[in-house]
Short mmCIF file of C-alpha atoms in Angstrom, two decimals:
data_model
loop_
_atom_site.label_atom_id
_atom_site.label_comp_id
_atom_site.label_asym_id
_atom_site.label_seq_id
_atom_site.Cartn_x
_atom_site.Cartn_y
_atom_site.Cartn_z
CA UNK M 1324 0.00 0.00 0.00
CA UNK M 1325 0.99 3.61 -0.96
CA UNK M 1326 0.87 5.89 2.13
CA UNK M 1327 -1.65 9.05 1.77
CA UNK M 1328 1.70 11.60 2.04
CA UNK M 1329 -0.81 14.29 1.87
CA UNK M 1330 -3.95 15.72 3.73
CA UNK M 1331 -6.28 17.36 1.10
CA UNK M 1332 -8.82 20.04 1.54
CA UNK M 1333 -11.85 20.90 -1.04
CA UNK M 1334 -11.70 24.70 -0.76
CA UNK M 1335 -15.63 25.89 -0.23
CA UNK M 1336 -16.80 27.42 -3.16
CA UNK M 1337 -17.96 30.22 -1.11
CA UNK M 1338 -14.52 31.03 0.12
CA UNK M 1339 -13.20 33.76 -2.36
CA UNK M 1340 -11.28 35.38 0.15
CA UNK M 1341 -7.40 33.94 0.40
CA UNK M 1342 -7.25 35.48 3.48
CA UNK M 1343 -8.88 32.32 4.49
CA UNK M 1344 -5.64 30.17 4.11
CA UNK M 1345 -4.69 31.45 7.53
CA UNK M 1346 -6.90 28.79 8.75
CA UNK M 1347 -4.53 26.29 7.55
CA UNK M 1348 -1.61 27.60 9.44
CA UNK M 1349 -0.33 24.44 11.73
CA UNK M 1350 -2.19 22.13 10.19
CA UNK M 1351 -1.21 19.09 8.00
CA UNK M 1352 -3.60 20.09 5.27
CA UNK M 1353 -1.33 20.80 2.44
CA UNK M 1354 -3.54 19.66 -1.13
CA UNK M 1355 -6.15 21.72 -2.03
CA UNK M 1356 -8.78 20.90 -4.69
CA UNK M 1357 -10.28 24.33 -5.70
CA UNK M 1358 -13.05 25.70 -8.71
CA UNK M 1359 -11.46 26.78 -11.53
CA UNK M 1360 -13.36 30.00 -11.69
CA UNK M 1361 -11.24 32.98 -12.15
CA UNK M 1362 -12.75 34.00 -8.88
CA UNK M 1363 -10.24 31.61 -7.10
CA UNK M 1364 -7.23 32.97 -9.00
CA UNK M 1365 -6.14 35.18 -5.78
CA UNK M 1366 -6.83 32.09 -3.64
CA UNK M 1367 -4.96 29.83 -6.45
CA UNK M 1368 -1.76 32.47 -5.77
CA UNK M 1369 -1.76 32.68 -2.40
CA UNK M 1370 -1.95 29.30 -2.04
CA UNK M 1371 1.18 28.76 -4.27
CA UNK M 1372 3.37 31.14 -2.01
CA UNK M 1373 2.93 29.39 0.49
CA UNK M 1374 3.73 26.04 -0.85
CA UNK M 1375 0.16 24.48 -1.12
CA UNK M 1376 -0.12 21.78 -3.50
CA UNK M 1377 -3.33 22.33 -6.06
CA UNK M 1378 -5.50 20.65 -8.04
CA UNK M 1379 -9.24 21.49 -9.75
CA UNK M 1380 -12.15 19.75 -8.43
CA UNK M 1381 -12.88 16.75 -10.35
CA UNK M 1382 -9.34 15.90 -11.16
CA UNK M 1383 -7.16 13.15 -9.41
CA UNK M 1384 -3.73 14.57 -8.42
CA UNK M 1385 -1.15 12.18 -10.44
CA UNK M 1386 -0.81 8.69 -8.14
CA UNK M 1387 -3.86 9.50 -6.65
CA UNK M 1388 -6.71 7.27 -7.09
CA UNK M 1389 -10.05 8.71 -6.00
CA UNK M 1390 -13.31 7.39 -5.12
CA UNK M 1391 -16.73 8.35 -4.80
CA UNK M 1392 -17.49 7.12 -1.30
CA UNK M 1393 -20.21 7.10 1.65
CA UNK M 1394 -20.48 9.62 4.60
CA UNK M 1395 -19.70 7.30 7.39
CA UNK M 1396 -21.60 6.41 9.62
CA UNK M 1397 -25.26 5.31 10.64
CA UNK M 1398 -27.53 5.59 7.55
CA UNK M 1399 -30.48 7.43 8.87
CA UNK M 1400 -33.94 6.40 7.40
CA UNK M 1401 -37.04 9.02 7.13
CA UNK M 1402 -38.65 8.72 10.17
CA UNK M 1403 -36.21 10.88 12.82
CA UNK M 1404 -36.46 7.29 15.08
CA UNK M 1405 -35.39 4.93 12.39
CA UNK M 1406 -32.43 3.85 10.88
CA UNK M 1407 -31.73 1.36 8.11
CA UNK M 1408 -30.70 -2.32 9.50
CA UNK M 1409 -29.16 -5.08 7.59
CA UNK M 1410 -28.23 -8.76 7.96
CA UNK M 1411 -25.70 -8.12 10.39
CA UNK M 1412 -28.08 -7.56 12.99
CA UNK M 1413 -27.03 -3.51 13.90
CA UNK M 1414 -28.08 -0.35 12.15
CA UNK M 1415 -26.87 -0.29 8.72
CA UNK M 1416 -23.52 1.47 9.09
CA UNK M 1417 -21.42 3.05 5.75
CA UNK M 1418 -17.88 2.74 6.17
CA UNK M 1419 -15.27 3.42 3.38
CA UNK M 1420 -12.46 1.45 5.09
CA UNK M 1421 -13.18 -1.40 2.50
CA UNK M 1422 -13.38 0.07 -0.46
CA UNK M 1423 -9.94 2.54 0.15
CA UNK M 1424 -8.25 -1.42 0.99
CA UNK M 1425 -9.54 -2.59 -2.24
CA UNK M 1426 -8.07 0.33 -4.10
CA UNK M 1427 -4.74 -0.34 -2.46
CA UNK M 1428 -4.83 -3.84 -3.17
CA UNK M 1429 -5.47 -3.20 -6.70
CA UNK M 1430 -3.44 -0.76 -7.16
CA UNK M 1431 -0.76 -0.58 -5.01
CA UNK M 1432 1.37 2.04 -6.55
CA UNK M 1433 -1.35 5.24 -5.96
CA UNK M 1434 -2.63 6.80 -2.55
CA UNK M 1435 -6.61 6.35 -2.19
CA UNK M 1436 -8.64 9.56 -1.41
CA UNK M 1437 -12.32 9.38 -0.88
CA UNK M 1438 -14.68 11.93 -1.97
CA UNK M 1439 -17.71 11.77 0.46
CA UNK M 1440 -19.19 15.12 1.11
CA UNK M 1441 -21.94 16.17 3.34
CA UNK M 1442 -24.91 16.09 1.67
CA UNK M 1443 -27.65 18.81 1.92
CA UNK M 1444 -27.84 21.94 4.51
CA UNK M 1445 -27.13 20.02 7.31
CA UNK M 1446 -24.90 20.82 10.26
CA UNK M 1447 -22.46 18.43 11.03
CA UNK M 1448 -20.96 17.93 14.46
CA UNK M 1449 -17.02 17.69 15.43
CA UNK M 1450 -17.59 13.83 15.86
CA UNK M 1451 -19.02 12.99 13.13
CA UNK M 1452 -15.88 15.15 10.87
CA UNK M 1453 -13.32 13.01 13.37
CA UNK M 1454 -15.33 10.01 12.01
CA UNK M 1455 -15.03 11.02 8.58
CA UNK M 1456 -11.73 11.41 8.83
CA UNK M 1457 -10.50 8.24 10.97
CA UNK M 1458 -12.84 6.03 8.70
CA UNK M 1459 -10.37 6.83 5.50
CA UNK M 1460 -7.30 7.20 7.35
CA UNK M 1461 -7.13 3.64 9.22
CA UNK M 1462 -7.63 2.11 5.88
CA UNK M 1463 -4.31 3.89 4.54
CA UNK M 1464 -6.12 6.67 2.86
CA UNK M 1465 -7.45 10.16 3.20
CA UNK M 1466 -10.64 11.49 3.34
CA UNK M 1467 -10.57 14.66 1.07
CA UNK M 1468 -12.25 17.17 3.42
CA UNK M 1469 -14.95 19.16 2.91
CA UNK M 1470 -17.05 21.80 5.11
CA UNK M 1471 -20.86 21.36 5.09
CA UNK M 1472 -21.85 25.07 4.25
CA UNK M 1473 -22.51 26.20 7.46
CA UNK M 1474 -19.65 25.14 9.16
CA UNK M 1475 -17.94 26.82 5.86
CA UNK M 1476 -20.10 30.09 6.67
CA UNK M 1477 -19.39 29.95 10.21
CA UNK M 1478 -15.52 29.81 9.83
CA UNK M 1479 -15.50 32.93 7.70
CA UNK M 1480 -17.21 34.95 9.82
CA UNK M 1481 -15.07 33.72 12.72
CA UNK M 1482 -18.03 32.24 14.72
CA UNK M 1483 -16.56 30.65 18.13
CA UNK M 1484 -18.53 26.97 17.58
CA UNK M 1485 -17.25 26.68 14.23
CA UNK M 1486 -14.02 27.78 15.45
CA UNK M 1487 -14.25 25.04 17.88
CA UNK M 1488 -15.24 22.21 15.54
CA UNK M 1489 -12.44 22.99 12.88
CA UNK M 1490 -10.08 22.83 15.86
CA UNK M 1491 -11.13 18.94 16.28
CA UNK M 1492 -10.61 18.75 12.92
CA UNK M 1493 -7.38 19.53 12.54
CA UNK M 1494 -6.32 17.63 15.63
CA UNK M 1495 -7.76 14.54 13.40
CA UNK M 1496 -5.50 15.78 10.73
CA UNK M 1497 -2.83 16.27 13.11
CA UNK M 1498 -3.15 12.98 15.10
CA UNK M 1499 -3.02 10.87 11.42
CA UNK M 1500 -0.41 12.74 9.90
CA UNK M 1501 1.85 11.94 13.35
CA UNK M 1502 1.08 8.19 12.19
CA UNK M 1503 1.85 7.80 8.88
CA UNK M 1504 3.76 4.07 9.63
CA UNK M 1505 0.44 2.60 10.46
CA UNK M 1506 -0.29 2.75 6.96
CA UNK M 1507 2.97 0.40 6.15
CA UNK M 1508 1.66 -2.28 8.77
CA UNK M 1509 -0.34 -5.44 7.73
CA UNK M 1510 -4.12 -6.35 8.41
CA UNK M 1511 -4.65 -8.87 11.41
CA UNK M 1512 -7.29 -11.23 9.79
CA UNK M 1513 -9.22 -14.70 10.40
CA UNK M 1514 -10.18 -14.70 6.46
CA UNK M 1515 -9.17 -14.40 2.92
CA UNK M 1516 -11.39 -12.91 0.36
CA UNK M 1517 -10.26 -14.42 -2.74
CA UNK M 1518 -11.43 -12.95 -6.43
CA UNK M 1519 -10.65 -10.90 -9.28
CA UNK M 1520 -12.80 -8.40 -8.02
CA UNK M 1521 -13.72 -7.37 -11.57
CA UNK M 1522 -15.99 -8.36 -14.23
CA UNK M 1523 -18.98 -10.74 -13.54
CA UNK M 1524 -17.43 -11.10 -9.84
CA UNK M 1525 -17.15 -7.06 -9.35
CA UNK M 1526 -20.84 -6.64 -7.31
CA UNK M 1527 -20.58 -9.65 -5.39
CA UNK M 1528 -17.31 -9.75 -4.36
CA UNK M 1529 -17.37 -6.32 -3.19
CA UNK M 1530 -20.43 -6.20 -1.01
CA UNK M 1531 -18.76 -9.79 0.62
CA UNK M 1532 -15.91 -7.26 1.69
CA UNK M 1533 -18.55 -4.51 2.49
CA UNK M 1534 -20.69 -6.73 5.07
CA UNK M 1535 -17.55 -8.69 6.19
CA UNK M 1536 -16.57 -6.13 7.39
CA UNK M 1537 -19.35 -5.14 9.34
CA UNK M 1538 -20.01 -8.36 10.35
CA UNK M 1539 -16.89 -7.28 12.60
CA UNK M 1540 -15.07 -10.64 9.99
CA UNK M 1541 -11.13 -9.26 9.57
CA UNK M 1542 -9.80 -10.42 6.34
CA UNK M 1543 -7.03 -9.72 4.04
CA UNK M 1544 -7.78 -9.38 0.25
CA UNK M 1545 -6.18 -11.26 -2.27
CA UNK M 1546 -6.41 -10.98 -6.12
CA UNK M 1547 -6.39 -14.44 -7.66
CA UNK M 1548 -3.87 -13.17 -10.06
CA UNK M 1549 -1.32 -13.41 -7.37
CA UNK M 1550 0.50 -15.64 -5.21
CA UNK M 1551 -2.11 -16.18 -2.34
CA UNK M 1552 -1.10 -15.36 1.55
CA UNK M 1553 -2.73 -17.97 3.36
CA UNK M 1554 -0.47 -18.28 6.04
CA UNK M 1555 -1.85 -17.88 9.68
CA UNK M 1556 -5.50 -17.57 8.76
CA UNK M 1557 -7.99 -19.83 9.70
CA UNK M 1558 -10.46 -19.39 5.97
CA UNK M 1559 -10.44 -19.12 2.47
CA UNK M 1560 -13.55 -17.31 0.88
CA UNK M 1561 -14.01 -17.88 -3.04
CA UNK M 1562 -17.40 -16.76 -4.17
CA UNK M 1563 -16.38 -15.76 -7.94
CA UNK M 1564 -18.68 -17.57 -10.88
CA UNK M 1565 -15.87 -18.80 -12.25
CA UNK M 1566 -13.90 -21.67 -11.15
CA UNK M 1567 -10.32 -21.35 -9.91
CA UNK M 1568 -6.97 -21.33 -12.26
CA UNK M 1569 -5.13 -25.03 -11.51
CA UNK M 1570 -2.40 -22.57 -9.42
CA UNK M 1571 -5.18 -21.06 -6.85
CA UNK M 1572 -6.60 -24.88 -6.45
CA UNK M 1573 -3.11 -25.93 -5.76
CA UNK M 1574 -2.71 -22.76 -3.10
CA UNK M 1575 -5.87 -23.40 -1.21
CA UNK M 1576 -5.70 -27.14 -1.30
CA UNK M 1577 -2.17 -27.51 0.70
CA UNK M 1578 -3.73 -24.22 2.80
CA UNK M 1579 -6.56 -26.27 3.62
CA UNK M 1580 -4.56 -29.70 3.67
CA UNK M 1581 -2.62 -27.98 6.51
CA UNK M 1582 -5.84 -27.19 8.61
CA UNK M 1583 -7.42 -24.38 6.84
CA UNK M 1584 -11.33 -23.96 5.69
CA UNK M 1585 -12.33 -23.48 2.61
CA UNK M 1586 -15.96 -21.52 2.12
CA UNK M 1587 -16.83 -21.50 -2.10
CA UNK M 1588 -19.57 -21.77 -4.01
CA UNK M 1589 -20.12 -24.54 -7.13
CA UNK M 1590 -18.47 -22.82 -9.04
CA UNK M 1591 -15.12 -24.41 -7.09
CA UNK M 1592 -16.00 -27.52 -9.22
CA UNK M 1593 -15.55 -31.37 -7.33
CA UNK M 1594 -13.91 -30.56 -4.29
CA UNK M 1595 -11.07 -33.36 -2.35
CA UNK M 1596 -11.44 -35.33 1.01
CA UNK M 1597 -14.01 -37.17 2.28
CA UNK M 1598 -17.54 -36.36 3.25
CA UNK M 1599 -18.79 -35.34 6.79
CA UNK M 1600 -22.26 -34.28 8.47
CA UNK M 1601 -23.11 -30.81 7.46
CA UNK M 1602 -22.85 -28.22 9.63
CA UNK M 1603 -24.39 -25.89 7.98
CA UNK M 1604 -28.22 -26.34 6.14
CA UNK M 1605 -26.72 -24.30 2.72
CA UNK M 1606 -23.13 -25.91 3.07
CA UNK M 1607 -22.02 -29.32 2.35
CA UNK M 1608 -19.20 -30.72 4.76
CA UNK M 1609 -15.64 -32.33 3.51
CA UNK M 1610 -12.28 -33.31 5.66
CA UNK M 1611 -9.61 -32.85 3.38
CA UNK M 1612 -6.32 -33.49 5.26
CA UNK M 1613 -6.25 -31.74 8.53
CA UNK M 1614 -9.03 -28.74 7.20
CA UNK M 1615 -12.19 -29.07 5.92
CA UNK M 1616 -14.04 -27.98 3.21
CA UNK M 1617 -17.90 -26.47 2.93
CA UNK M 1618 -19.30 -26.05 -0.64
CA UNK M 1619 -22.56 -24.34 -1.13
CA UNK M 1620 -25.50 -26.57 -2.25
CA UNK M 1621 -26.60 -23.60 -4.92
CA UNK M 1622 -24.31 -20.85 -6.40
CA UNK M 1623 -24.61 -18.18 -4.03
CA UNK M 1624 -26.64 -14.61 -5.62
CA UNK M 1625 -27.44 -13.14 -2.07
CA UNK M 1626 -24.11 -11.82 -0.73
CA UNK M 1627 -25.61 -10.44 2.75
CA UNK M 1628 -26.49 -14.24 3.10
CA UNK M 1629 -23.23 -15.99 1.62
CA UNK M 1630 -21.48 -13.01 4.47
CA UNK M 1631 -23.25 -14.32 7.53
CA UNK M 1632 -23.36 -17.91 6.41
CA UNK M 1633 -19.35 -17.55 6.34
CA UNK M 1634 -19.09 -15.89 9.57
CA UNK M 1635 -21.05 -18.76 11.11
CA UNK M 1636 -18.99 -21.51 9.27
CA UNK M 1637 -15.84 -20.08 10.62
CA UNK M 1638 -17.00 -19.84 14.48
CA UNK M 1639 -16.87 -16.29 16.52
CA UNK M 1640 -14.35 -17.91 18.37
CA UNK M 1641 -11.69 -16.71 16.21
CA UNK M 1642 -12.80 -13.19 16.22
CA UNK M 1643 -10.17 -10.51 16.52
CA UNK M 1644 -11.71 -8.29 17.90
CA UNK M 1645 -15.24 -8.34 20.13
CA UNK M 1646 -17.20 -5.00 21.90
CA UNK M 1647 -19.34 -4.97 25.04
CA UNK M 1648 -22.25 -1.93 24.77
CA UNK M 1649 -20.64 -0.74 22.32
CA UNK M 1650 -24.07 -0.29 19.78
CA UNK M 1651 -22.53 0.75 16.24
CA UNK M 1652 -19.47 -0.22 15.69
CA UNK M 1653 -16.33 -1.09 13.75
CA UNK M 1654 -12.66 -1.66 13.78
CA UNK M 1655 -9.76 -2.22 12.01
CA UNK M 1656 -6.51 -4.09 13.06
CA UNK M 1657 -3.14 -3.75 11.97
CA UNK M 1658 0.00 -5.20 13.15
CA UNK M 1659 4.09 -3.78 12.40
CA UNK M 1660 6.40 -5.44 10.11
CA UNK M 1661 7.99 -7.07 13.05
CA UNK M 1662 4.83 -8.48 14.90
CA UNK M 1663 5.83 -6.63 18.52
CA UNK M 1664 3.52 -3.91 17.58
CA UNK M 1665 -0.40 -2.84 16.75
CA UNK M 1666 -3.01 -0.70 16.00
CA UNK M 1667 -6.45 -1.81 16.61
CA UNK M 1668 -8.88 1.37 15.37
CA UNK M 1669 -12.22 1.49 17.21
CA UNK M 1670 -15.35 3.21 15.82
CA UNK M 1671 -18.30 4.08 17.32
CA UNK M 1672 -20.59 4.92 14.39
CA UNK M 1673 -23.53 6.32 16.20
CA UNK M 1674 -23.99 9.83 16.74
CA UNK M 1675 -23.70 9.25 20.68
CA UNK M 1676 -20.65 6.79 21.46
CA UNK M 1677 -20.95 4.77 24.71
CA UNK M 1678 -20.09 5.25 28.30
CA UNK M 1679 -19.09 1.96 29.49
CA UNK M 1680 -17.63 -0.38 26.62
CA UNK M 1681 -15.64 -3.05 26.65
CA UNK M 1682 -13.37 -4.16 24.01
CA UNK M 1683 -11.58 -7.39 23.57
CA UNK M 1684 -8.53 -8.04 21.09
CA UNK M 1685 -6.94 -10.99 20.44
CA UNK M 1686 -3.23 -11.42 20.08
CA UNK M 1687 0.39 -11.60 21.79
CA UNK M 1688 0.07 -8.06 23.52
CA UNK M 1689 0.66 -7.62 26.84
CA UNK M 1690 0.94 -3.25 27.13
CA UNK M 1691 -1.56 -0.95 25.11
CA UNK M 1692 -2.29 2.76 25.09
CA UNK M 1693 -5.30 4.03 24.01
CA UNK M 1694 -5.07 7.72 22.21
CA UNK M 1695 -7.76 9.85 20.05
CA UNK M 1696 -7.03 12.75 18.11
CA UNK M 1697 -6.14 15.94 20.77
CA UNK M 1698 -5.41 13.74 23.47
CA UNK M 1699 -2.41 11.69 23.18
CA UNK M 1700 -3.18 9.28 25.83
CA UNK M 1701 -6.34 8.22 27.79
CA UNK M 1702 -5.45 7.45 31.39
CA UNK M 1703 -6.88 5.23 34.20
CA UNK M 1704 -8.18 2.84 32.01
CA UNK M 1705 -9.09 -0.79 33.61
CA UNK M 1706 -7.09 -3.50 30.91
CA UNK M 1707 -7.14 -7.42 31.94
CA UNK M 1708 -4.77 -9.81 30.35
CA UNK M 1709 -5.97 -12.81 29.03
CA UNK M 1710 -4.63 -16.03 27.26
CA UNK M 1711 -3.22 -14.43 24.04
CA UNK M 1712 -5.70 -11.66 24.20
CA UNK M 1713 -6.56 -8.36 26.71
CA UNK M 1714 -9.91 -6.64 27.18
CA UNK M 1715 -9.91 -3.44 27.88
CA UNK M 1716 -12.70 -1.65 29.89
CA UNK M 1717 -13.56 2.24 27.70
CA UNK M 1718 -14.46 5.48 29.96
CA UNK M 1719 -16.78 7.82 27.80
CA UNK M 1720 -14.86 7.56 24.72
CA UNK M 1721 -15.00 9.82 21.83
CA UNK M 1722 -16.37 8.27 18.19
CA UNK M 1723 -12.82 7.01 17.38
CA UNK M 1724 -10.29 5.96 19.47
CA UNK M 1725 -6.76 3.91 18.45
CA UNK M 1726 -5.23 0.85 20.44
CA UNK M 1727 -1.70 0.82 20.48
CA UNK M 1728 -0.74 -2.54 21.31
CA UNK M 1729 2.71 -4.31 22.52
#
């Protein structure tokens, strides 16, 4: 993956003044995607003395890949007391985290932006902007910001609340920029997703990693094209139409020989071992050397279903991570080239976090420290050590908070 080496900023369009760049003064914003009227030229020149980098809105910087992406979060439905739900059980929650890991995956050579800007005249609070943010920048990318209009209104005429929000957001700018080597270090995961991600597979394959993900399932992504990284995980998920190349057969077969799973659909064609009881109504059963493998009676064309059904095949008791109270939530694990460090991102999606969650994460880790943007460290937090895993016991928490683990 490419690390996001800048923080970008889409200038308001009612901003003509470049007086306005003062704003930016300390911060890590340092792109700025502006109109090309020839009412931005002062703000285009003042922007280039002071060594701003520039681009025009709806052009991607070169080795940047943008793309169009969801305010995070919990998607609201039309009555002020409902939200959407899905399969997973909790309030339908948009995250871009899977979709900027995609990118990266596929195209390892750019840095992933993601264009998701409030929609409508709506106000938008500090935490949900710190959301915004985190969501993009665990992943290894960069939300590009952008000011709903009256926080854009407010800042120009120097209103204290919207003074106060942009300072939270550029201690979220600050607090990612300080990080930049988590973007370097490797997903913890129970799973593969294996596909071409493309073609016939492109829709189903990506809303596996979309509800995997919020099925709280950590997996790495791997493009078929490629030598596979099985090692260490638990499951292999293959859920393209079209059956595997001889060299992905040969992969998963000596990953699941050596006490691996294998989840596919027919589409895997006759599959080795022996048969067992099924565990599962939609899933046929196999041992196949010290794994097993579970074949789906039909070809899968319900994703949300083939997502759950997978996360029940492989057991909960592998999870990496598990919350307490925590209502909406996500989180994203990463661990250092060297394996005596981590990052385990927590997100608390809905618009009031919790006061009293509990978090466990599995893994070697013994210490952790548990920081949010403008506050370096939480203190007097209650952490038990378990058999190759601590739980840690949250105060009030903000939306976003990061473990670092060792």
């Amino acid at each position: 993956m490419m690390s996001s080496q800048w923080t970008p900023l889409r200038w308001p369009s009612t901003w003509k003044d470049p007086a306005l760049l003062a704003l930016l003064k300390g911060t890590p914003i340092d792109y700025l995607i502006v109109d090309q009227g020839d009412e931005f030229e002062p703000v285009r020149a003042a922007a280039r003395q002071q060594n701003l980098q520039l681009a025009a809105v709806g052009s991607a910087p070169a080795g940047i890949s943008i793309l169009k992406g969801e305010w995070p979060g919990v998607r609201m439905a039309r009555g002020p007391a409902d939200a959407g739900g899905g399969p997973t059980g909790v309030p339908w929650v948009d995250s871009n985290g899977w979709a900027i890991r995609l990118e990266s995956a596929c195209h390892p050579e750019s840095a992933v932006w993601v264009d998701a800007p409030p929609t409508g005249n709506i106000r938008i609070t500090a935490n949900a902007y710190m959301v915004a943010m985190a969501d993009s920048a665990a992943a290894g990318g960069r939300w590009i910001l952008s000011l709903d209009p009256n926080l854009a209104a407010g800042l120009a005429a120097a209103k204290p609340e919207s003074s106060a929000i942009w300072k939270q957001i550029a201690a979220t700018a600050a607090f990612f920029a300080e990080h930049k080597d988590w973007n370097g270090w490797q997903p913890a995961a129970v799973a593969a997703i294996i596909s071409d991600f493309a073609g016939p597979n492109e829709f189903f394959s990506h809303e596996m990693l979309n509800l995997l993900a919020r099925a709280g399932l950590h997996y790495r992504i791997l493009r078929k094209d490629a030598p596979l990284a099985l090692s260490g995980l638990k499951a292999a998920i293959y859920a393209d139409t079209d059956a595997p190349s001889a060299e992905v057969r040969k992969q998963v077969s000596a990953f699941v020989q050596s006490g691996g799973m294998l989840i596919a659909g027919p589409s895997w064609g006759a599959a080795e071992g022996s048969p067992r009881p099924a565990e599962h109504a939609r899933y046929g059963n196999r041992a196949f050397g010290k794994g097993r493998i579970a074949i789906a009676n039909a070809a899968p064309d319900d994703p949300y279903e083939m997502a759950n059904d997978a996360v029940i095949l492989i057991s909960h008791r592998y999870d990496l991570v598990r919350f307490w109270n925590g209502g909406a939530t996500g989180s994203y694990y990463a661990v250092s080239p060297d394996g005596k460090q981590a990052v385990t991102h927590l997100f608390f999606y809905a618009n009031w976090p919790p006061d009293a969650a509990s978090v466990r994460v599995a893994g070697p880790y013994r210490k952790v420290k548990i920081s949010t943007p403008g506050r370096p460290e939480i203190p007097a937090v209650q952490v038990e050590l378990q058999k190759d895993a601590l739980e840690v016991h949250l105060p009030t928490v903000p939306p976003y908070l990061a473990l670092e683990l060792s």
